[in-house]
Short mmCIF file of C-alpha atoms in Angstrom, two decimals:
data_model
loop_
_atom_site.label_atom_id
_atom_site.label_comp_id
_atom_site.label_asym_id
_atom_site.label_seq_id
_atom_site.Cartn_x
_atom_site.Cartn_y
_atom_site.Cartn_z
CA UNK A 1 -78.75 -43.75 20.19
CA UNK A 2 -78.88 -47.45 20.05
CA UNK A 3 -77.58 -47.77 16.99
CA UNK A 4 -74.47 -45.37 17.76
CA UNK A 5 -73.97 -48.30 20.42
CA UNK A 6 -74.27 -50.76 17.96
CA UNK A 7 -71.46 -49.32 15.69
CA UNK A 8 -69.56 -48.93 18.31
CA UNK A 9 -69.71 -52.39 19.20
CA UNK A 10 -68.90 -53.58 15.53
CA UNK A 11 -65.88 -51.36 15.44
CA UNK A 12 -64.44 -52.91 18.13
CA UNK A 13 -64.57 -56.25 17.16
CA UNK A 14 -62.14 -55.40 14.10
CA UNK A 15 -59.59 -55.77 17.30
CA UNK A 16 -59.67 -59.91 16.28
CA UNK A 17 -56.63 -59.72 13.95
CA UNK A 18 -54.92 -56.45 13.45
CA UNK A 19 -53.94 -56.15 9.61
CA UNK A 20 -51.46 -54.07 10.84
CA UNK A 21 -49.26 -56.29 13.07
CA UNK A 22 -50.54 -60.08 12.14
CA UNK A 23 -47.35 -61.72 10.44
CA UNK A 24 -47.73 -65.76 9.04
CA UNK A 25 -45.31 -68.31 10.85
CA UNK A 26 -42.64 -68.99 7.35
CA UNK A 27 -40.32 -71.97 7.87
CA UNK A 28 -37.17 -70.49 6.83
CA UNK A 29 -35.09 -74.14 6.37
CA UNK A 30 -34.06 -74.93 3.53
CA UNK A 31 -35.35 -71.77 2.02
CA UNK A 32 -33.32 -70.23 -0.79
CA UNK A 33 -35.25 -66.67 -0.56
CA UNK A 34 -34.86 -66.70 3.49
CA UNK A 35 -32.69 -63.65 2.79
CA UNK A 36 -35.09 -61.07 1.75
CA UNK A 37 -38.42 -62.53 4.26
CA UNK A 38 -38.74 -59.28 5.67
CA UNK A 39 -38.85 -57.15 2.40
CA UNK A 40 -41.36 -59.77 1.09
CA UNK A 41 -43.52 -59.58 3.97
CA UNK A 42 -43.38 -56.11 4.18
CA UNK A 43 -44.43 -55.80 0.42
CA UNK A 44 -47.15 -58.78 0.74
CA UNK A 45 -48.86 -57.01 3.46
CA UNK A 46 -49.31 -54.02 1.77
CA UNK A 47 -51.07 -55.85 -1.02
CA UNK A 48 -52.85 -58.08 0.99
CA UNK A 49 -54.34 -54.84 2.85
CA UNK A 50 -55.22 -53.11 -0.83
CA UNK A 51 -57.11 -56.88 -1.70
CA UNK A 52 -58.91 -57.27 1.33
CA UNK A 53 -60.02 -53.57 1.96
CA UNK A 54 -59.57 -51.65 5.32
CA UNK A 55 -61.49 -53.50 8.04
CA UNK A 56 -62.53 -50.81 9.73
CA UNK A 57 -64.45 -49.57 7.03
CA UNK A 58 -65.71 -52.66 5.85
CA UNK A 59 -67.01 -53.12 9.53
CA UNK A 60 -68.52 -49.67 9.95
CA UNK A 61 -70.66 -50.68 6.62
CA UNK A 62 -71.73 -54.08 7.91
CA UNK A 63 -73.25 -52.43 11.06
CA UNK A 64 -74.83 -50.17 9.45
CA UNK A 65 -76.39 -52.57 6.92
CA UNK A 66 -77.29 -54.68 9.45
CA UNK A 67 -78.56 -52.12 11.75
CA UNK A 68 -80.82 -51.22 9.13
CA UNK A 69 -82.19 -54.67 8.69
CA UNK A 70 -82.01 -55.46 12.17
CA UNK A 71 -84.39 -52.45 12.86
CA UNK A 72 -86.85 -53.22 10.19
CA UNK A 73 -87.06 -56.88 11.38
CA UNK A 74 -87.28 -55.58 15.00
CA UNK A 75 -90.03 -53.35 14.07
CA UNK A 76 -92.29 -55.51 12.03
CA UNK A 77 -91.98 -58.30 14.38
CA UNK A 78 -92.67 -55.43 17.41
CA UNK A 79 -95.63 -53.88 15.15
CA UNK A 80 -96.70 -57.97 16.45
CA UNK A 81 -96.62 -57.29 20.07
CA UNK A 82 -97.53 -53.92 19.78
CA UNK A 83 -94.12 -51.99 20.15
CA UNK A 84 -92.11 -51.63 16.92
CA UNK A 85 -90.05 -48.90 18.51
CA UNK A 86 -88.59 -51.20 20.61
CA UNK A 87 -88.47 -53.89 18.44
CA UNK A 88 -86.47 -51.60 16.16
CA UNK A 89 -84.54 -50.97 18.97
CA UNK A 90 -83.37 -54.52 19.66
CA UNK A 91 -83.52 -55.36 15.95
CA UNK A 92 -81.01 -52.58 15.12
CA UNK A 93 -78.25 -53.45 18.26
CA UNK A 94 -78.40 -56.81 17.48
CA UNK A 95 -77.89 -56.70 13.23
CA UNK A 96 -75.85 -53.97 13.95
CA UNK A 97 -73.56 -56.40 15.88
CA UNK A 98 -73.88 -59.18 13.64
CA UNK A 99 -73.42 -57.31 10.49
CA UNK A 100 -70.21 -55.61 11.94
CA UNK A 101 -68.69 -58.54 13.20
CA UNK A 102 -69.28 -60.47 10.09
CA UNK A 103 -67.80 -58.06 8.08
CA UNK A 104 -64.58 -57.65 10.57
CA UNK A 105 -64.27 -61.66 10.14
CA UNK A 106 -64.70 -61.49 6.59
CA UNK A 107 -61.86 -58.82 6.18
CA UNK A 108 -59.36 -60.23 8.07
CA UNK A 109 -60.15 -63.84 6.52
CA UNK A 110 -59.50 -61.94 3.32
CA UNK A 111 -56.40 -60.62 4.45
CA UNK A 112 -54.43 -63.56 5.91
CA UNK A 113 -55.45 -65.45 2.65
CA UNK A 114 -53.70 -63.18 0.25
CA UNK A 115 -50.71 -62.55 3.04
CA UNK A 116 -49.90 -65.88 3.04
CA UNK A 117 -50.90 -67.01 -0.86
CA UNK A 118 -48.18 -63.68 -1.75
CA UNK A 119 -45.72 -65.39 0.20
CA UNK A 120 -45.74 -68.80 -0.92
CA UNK A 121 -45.54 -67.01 -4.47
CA UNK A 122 -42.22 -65.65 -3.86
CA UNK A 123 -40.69 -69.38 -2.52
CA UNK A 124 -41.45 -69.08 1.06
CA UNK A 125 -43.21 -72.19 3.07
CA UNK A 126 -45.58 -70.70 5.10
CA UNK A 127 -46.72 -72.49 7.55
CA UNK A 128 -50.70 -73.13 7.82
CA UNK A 129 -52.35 -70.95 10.58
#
């Protein structure tokens, strides 16, 4: 039950940039392509979202890896005080947590890298974020 929370938790951390609506600030002065930005960052978000993978997946994964750890840490360091079943308790909320939000982070780092990179390949000054 614990670790449904846990997930649950993870999952909603992947609210921290949505791949979906997240656009990079492009300095359109001076720019000769300034006439087709929006097909270009229409077409560079769909790429960067096939590079970085979907983040809710990626999160889901990371809290359950890191439930599992969690709750094997938890339970050997509970065996300690006598309890592993709540030590596997904690152990699992918290790596469950941790390994879901890392993974969230590490998507949507992923995905405002190539977003922006696919941009600046087409002539566009993006500005840094």
């Amino acid at each position: 039950m614990r670790m449904r929370y846990a997930a649950i938790a993870a999952v909603v951390l992947v609210g921290c940039v949505n791949q979906n609506t997240w656009t990079p600030t492009v300095d359109t002065y001076n720019d000769p392509n300034a006439w087709r930005l929006s097909q270009d960052e229409a077409q560079c978000r769909q790429l960067a979202m096939s590079v970085s993978g979907s983040s809710t997946k990626r999160t889901a994964e990371g809290a359950g890896i890191g439930a599992l750890l969690g709750a094997a840490a938890g339970a050997a360091i509970g065996a300690a005080a006598h309890d592993p079943g709540i030590g596997a308790a904690i152990g699992a909320g918290v790596g469950g947590s941790a390994g879901g939000g890392y993974e969230a982070f590490e998507s949507n780092s992923a995905f405002k890298r190539a977003y922006e990179q696919c941009l600046r390949e087409r002539g566009h000054q993006v500005l840094n974020s």
